[in-house]
GROMACS .gro file of C-alpha atoms in nm:
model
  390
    1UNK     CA    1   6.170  18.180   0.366
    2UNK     CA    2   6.330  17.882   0.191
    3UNK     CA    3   6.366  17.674   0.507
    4UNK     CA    4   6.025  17.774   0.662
    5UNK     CA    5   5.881  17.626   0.357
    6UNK     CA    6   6.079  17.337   0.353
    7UNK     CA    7   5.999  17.290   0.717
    8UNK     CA    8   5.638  17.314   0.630
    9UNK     CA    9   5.648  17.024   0.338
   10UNK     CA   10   5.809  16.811   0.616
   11UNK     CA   11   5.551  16.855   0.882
   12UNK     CA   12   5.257  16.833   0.595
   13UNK     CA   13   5.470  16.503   0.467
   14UNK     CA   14   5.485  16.354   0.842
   15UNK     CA   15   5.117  16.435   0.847
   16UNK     CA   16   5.028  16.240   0.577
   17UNK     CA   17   5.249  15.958   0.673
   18UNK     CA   18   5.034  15.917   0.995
   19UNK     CA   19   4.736  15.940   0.870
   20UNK     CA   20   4.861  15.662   0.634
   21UNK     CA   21   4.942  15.447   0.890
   22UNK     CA   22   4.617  15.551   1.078
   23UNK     CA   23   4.457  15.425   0.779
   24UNK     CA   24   4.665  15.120   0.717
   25UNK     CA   25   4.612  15.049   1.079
   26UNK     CA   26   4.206  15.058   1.124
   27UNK     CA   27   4.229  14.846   0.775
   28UNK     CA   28   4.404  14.615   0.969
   29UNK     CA   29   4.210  14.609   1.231
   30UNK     CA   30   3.907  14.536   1.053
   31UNK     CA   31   4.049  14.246   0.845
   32UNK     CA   32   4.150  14.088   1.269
   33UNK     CA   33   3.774  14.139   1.355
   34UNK     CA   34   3.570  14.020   1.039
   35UNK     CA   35   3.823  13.763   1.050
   36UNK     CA   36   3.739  13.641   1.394
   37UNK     CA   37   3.398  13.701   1.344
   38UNK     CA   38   3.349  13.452   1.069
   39UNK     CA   39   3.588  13.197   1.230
   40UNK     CA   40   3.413  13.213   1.568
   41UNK     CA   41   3.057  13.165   1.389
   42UNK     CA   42   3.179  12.854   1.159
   43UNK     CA   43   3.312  12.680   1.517
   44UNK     CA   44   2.995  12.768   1.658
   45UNK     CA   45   2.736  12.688   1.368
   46UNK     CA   46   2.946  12.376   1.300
   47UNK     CA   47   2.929  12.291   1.722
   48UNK     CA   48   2.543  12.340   1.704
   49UNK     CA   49   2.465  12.175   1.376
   50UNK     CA   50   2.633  11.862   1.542
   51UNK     CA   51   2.441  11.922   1.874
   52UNK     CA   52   2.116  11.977   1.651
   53UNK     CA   53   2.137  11.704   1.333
   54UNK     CA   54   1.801  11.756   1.258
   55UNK     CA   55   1.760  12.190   1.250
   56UNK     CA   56   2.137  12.087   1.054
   57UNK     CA   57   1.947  11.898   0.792
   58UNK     CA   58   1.702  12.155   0.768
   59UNK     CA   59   1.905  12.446   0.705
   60UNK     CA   60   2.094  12.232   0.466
   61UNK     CA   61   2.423  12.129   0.657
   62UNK     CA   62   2.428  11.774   0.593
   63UNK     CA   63   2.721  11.609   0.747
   64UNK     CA   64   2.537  11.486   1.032
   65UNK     CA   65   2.212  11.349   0.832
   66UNK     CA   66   2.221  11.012   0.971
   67UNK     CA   67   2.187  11.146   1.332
   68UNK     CA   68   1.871  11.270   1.552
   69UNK     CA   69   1.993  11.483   1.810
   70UNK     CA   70   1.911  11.336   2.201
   71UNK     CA   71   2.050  11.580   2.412
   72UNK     CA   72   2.206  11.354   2.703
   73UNK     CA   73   2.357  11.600   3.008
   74UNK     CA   74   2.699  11.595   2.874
   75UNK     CA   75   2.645  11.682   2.532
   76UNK     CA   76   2.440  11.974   2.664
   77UNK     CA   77   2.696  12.106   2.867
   78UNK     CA   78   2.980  12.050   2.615
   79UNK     CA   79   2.740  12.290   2.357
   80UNK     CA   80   2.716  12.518   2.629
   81UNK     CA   81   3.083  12.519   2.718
   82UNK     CA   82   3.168  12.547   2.343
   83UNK     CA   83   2.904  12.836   2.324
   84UNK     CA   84   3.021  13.025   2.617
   85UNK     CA   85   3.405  13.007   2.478
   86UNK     CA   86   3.291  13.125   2.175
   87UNK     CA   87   3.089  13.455   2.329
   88UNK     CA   88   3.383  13.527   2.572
   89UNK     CA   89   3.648  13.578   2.244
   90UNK     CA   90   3.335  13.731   2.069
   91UNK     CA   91   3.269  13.990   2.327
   92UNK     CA   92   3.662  14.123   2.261
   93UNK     CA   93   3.561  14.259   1.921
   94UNK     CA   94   3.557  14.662   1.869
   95UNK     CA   95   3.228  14.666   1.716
   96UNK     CA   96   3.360  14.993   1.514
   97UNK     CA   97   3.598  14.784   1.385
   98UNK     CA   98   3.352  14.564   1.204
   99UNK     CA   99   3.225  14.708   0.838
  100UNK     CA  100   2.834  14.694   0.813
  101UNK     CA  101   2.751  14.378   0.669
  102UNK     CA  102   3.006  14.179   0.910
  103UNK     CA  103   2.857  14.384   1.209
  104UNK     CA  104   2.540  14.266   1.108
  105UNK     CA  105   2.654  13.907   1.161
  106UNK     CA  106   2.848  13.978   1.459
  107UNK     CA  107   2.490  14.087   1.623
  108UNK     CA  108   2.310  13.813   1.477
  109UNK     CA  109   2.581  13.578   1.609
  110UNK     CA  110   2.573  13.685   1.991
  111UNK     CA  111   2.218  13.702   1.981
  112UNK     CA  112   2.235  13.348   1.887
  113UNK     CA  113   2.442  13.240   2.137
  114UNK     CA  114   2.265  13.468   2.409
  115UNK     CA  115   1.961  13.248   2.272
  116UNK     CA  116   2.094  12.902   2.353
  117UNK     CA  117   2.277  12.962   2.707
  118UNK     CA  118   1.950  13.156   2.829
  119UNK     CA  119   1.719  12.837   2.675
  120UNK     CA  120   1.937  12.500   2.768
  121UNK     CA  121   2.155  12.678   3.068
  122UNK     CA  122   1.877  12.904   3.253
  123UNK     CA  123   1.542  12.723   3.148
  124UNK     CA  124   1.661  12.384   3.101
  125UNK     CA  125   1.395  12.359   2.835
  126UNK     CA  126   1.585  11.975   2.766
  127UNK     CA  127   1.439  11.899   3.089
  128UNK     CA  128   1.081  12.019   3.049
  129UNK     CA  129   0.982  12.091   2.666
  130UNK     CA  130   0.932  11.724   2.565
  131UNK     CA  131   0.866  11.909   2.214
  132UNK     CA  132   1.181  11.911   2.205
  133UNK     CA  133   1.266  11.523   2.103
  134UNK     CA  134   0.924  11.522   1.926
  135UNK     CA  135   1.010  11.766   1.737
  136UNK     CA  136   1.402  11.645   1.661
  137UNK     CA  137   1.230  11.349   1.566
  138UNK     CA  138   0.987  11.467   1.312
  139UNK     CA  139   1.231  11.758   1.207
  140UNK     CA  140   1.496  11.459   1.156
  141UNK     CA  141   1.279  11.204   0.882
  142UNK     CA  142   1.062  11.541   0.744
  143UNK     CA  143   1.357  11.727   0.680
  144UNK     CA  144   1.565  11.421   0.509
  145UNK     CA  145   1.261  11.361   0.268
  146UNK     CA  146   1.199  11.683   0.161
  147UNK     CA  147   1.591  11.807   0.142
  148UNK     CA  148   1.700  11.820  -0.217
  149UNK     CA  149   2.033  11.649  -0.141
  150UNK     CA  150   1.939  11.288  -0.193
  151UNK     CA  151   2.281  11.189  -0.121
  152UNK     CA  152   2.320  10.862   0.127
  153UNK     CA  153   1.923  10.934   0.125
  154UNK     CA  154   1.857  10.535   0.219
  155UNK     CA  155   2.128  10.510   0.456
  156UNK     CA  156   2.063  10.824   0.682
  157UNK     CA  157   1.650  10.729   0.684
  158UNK     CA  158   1.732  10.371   0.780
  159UNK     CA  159   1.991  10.557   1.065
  160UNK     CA  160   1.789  10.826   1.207
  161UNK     CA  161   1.466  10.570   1.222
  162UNK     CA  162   1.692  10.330   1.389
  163UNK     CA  163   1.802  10.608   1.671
  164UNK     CA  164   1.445  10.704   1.693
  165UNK     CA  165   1.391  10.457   2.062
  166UNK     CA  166   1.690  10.608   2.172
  167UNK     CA  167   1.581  10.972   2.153
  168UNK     CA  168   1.260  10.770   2.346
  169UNK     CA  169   1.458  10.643   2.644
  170UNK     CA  170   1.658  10.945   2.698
  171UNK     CA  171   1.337  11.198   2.673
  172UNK     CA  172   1.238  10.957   2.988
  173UNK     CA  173   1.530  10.994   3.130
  174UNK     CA  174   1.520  11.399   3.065
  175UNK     CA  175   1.192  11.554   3.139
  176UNK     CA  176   1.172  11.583   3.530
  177UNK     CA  177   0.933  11.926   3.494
  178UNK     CA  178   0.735  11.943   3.152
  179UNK     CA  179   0.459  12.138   3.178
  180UNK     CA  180   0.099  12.004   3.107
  181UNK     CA  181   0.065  12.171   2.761
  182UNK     CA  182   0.410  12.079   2.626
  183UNK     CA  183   0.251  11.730   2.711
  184UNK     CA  184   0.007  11.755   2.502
  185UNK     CA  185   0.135  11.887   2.245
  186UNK     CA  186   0.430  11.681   2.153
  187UNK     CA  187   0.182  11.417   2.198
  188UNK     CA  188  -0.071  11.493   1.945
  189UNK     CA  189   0.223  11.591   1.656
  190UNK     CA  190   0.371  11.251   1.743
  191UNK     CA  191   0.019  11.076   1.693
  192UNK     CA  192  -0.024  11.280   1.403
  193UNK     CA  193   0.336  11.192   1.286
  194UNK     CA  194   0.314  10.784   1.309
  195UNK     CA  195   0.023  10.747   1.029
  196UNK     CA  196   0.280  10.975   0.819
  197UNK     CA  197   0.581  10.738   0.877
  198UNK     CA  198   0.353  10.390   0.860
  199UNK     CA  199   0.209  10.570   0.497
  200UNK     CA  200   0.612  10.613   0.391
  201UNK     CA  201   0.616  10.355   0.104
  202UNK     CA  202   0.878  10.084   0.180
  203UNK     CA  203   1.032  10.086  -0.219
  204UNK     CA  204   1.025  10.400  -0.421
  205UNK     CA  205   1.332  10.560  -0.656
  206UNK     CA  206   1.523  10.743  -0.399
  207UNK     CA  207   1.513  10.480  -0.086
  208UNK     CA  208   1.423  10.110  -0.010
  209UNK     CA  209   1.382  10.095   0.349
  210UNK     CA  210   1.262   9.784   0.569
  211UNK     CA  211   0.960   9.736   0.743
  212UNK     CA  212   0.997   9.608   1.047
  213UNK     CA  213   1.206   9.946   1.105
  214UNK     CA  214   0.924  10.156   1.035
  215UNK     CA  215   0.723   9.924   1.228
  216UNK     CA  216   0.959   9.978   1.510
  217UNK     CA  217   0.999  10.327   1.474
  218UNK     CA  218   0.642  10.458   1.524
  219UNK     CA  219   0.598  10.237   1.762
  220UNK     CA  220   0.819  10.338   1.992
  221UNK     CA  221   0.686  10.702   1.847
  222UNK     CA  222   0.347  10.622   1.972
  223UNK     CA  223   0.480  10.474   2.292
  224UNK     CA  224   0.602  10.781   2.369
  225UNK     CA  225   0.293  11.003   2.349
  226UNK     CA  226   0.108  10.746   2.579
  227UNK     CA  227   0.403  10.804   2.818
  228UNK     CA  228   0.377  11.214   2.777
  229UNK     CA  229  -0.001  11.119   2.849
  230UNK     CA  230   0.096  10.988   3.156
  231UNK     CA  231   0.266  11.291   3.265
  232UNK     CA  232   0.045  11.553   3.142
  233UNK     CA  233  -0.179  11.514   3.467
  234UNK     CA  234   0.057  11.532   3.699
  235UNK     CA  235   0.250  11.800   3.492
  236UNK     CA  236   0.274  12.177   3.569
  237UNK     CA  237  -0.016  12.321   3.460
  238UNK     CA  238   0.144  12.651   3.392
  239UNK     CA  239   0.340  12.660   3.054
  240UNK     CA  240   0.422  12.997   3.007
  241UNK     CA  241   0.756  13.130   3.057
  242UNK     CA  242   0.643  13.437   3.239
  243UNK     CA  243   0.666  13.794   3.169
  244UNK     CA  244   1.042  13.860   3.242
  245UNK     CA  245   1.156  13.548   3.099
  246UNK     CA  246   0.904  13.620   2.746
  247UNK     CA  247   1.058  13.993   2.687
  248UNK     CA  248   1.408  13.852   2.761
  249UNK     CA  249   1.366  13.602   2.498
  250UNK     CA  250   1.212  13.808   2.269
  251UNK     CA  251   1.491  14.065   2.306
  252UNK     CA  252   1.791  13.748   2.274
  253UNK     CA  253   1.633  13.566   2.004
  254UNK     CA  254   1.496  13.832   1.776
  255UNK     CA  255   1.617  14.159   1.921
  256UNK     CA  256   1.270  14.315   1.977
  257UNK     CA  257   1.306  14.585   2.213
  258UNK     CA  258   0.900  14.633   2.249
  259UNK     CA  259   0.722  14.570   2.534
  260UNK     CA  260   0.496  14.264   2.450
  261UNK     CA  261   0.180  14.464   2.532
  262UNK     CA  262   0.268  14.684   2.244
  263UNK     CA  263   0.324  14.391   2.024
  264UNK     CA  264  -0.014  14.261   2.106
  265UNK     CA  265  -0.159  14.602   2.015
  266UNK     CA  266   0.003  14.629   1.706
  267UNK     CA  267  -0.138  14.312   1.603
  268UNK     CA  268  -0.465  14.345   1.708
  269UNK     CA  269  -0.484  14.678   1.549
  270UNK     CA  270  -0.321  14.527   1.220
  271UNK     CA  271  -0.564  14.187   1.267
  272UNK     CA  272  -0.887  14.445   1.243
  273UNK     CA  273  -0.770  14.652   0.960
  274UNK     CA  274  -0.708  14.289   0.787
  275UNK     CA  275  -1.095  14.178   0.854
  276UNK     CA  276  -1.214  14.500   0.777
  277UNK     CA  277  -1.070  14.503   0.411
  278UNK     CA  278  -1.167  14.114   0.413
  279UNK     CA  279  -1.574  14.231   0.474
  280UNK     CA  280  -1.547  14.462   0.180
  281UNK     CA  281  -1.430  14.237  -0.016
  282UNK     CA  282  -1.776  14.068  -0.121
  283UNK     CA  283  -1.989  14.387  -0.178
  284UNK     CA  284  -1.763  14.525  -0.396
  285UNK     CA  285  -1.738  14.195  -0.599
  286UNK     CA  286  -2.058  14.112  -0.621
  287UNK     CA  287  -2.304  13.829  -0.612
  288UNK     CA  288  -2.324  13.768  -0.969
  289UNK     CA  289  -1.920  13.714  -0.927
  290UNK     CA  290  -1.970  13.379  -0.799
  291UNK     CA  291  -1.977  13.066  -1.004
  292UNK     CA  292  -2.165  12.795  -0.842
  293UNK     CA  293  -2.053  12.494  -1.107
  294UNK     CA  294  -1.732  12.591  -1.093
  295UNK     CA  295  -1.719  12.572  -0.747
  296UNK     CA  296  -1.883  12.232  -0.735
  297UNK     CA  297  -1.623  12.107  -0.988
  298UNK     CA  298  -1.336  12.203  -0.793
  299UNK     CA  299  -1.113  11.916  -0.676
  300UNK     CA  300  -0.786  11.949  -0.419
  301UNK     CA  301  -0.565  11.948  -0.715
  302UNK     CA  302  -0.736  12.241  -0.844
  303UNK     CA  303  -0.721  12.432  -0.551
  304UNK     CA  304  -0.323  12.378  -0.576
  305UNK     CA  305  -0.315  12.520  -0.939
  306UNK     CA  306  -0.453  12.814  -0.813
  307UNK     CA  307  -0.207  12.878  -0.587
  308UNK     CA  308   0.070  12.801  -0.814
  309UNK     CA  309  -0.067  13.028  -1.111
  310UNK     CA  310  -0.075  13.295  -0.832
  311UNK     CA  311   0.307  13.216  -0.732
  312UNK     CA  312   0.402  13.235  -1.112
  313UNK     CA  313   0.192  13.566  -1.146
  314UNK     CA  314   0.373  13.731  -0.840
  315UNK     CA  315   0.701  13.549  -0.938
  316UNK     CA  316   0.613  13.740  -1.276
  317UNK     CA  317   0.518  14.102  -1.083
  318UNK     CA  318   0.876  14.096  -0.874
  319UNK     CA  319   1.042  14.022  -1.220
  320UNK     CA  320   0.915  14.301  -1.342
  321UNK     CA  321   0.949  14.560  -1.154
  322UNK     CA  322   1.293  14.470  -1.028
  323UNK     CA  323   1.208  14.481  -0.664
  324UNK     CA  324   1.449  14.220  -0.563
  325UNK     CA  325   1.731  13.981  -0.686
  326UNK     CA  326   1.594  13.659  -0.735
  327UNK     CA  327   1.903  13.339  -0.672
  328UNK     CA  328   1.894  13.144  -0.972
  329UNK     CA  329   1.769  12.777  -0.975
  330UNK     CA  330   1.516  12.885  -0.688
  331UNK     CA  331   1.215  12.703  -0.679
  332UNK     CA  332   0.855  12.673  -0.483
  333UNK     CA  333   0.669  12.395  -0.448
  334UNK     CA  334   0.306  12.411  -0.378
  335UNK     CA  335   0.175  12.158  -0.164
  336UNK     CA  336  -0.076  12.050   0.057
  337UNK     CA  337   0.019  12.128   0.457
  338UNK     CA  338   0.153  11.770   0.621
  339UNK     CA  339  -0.111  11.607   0.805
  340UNK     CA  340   0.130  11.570   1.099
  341UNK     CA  341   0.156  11.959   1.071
  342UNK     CA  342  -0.221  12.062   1.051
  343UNK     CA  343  -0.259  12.175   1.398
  344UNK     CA  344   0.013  12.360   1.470
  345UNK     CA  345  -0.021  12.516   1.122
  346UNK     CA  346  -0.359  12.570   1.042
  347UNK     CA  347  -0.380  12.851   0.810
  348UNK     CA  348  -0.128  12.916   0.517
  349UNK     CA  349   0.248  12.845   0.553
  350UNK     CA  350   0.604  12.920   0.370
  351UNK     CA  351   0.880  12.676   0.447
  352UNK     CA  352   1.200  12.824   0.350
  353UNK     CA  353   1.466  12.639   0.210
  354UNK     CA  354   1.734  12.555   0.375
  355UNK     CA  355   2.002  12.837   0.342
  356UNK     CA  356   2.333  12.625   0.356
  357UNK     CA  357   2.130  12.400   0.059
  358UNK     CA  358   2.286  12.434  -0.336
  359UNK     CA  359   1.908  12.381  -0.497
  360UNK     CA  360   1.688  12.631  -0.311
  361UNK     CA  361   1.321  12.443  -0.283
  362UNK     CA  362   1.073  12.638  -0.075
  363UNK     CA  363   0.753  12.524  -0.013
  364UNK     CA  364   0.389  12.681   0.030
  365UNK     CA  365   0.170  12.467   0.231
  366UNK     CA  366  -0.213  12.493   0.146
  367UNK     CA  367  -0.410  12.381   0.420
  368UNK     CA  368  -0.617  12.096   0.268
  369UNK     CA  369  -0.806  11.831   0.314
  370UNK     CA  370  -0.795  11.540   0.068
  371UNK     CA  371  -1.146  11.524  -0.015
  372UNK     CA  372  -1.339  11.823  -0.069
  373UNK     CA  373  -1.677  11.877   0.051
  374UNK     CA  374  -1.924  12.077  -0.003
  375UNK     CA  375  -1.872  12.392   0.205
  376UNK     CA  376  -1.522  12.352   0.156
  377UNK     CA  377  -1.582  12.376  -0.220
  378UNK     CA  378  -1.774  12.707  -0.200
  379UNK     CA  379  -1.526  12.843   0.036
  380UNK     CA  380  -1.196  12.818  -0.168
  381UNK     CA  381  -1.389  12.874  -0.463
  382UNK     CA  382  -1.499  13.229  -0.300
  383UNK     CA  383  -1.179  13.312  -0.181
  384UNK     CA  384  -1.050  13.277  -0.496
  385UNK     CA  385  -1.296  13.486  -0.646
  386UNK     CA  386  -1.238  13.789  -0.399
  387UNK     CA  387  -0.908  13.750  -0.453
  388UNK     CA  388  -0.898  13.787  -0.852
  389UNK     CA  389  -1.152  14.100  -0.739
  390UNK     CA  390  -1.004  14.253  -0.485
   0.00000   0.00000   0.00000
């Protein structure tokens, strides 16, 4: 009886031991992945942020702040080649491995890189989305000015303005196949950019920058939407991506598995409900609600105190009833919408701030128009009335 029992406590002791080392083992394993996983993303955020200065400066990676991005052939394919290194070592992680959180990334990264070898490899958009160097222009000055690291602030602006005809000359160069709307489009946000960077005072506390570089830089800005007016009749007139190429890209960008059909219904149905609570709204407040002199005496910046006693009162409401963790030191701004912005943005707006950035700043942009008129008056005047109301 003695040595069956003691034969027992062995095999029970052996068991344990292996299930130890099961344990220790799967630990292990999991440290190797999440390991690999963030290594593999810095390389590659740090590879695209130097591809990309401008979407760098914007999520608040500023080592490359004095650079635009121009996207000559063989920086493309060196991304690509770096992103397809990356995906191949990627791919050799045991998902199961991975603890929630860190799996969470590791999806997020793929779909990332998925993202950029289907848009620069496949679709060449460098070659035919001349919004592309519009935008990495605009992106590049906005994103300095309104970034709260003001570090090198004069030296990067006077940099990135100066690169400006060079991101011109290689857009030429690039865009064999835009397509007619593209055109246009990059075109108008340029036009509307170039009274924005002419209005950019030449002395002020953070920067001192010289004319005759502004002067330069909008005007090879400018030069460039005549020359995307140029190509927009001869361009394709079809923009779209097409139906195969739109549900791939909304399943590698943002991992929506939905048909876009259902999407549209969704939002249509969602759209109606909105205007149907919106056309309640004023029998249920009231004509009597409305106050005609105060509407008449309302003035842009009062239209932007609204909105930021509204902020403070939901600011105050989260607060309250705990409903998130709020970062300390975060603050929004409440401004009007850019001018250069206004028609690709012409409702309400949220610019986040950029994630990598110590101070977070985000911004609400308030489409407005610097002088009010009359029905303009009565109309944010009324909304702001239903909205106390509703």
């Amino acid at each position: 009886m003695r040595i069956v029992l003691a034969l027992l406590v062995m095999v029970l002791a052996q068991g344990l031991e292996i299930d130890w080392k099961g344990d220790e083992k799967l630990a292990q394993r999991t440290k190797i992945s999440e390991s690999l996983v963030d290594s593999l993303g810095l390389k590659y955020y740090r590879a695209k942020f130097k591809f990309n200065p401008s979407w760098a400066t914007s999520r608040g990676f500023h080592d490359h702040d004095a650079n635009l991005p121009t996207f000559f052939a063989r920086r493309v394919n060196r991304f690509l080649n770096q992103t397809k290194r990356a995906h191949r070592r990627l791919d050799k992680v045991v998902e199961d491995s991975l603890g929630i959180d860190k799996w969470i990334d590791y999806k997020a990264l793929l779909a990332d890189m998925d993202t950029q070898i289907f848009l620069l490899e496949e679709l060449e958009v460098w070659r035919s989305w001349p919004t592309l160097y519009a935008d990495g222009c605009i992106e590049g000055i906005y994103a300095l000015l309104v970034s709260p690291d003001r570090t090198n602030l004069e030296e990067n602006l006077a940099s990135r303005l100066s690169a400006i005809p060079e991101v011109v000359s290689r857009a030429r160069e690039n865009l064999t196949t835009p397509s007619r709307l593209h055109c246009e489009v990059a075109a108008r946000s340029l036009r509307d950019f170039v009274p924005f960077l002419e209005g950019l005072p030449a002395e002020t506390e953070d920067f001192s920058l010289d004319p005759a570089l502004l002067d330069s830089a909008a005007a090879s800005l400018g030069g460039f939407a005549d020359y995307l007016d140029s190509l927009s009749g001869d361009a394709d007139p079809e923009f779209a991506l097409g139906y195969d190429n739109f549900t791939r890209l909304l399943d590698l960008k943002h991992m929506i598995k939905d048909d876009p059909e259902d999407l549209v219904a969704y939002a249509e149905k969602a759209l109606s409900k909105a205007r149907e609570r919106r056309e309640t709204l004023p029998a249920a407040a009231g004509g009597e609600a409305f106050d005609t002199t105060a509407a008449l005496a309302l003035t842009p910046e009062g239209v932007l105190d609204y909105y930021r006693v509204e902020a403070e009162s939901a600011l105050a409401f989260i607060e309250r009833r705990d409903l998130m963790t709020l970062t300390n030191g975060s603050t929004l701004e409440i401004a009007p919408t850019p001018a250069f912005l206004e028609h690709l943005i012409p409702g309400y707006a949220y610019h986040p701030p950029g994630p990598l950035d110590d101070d977070q700043v985000g911004r609400f942009y308030v489409p407005l128009p610097a002088v009010l008129g009359l029905d303009a008056k009565i109309k944010y005047h009324w909304d702001f009335t239903r909205g106390r109301l509703a």
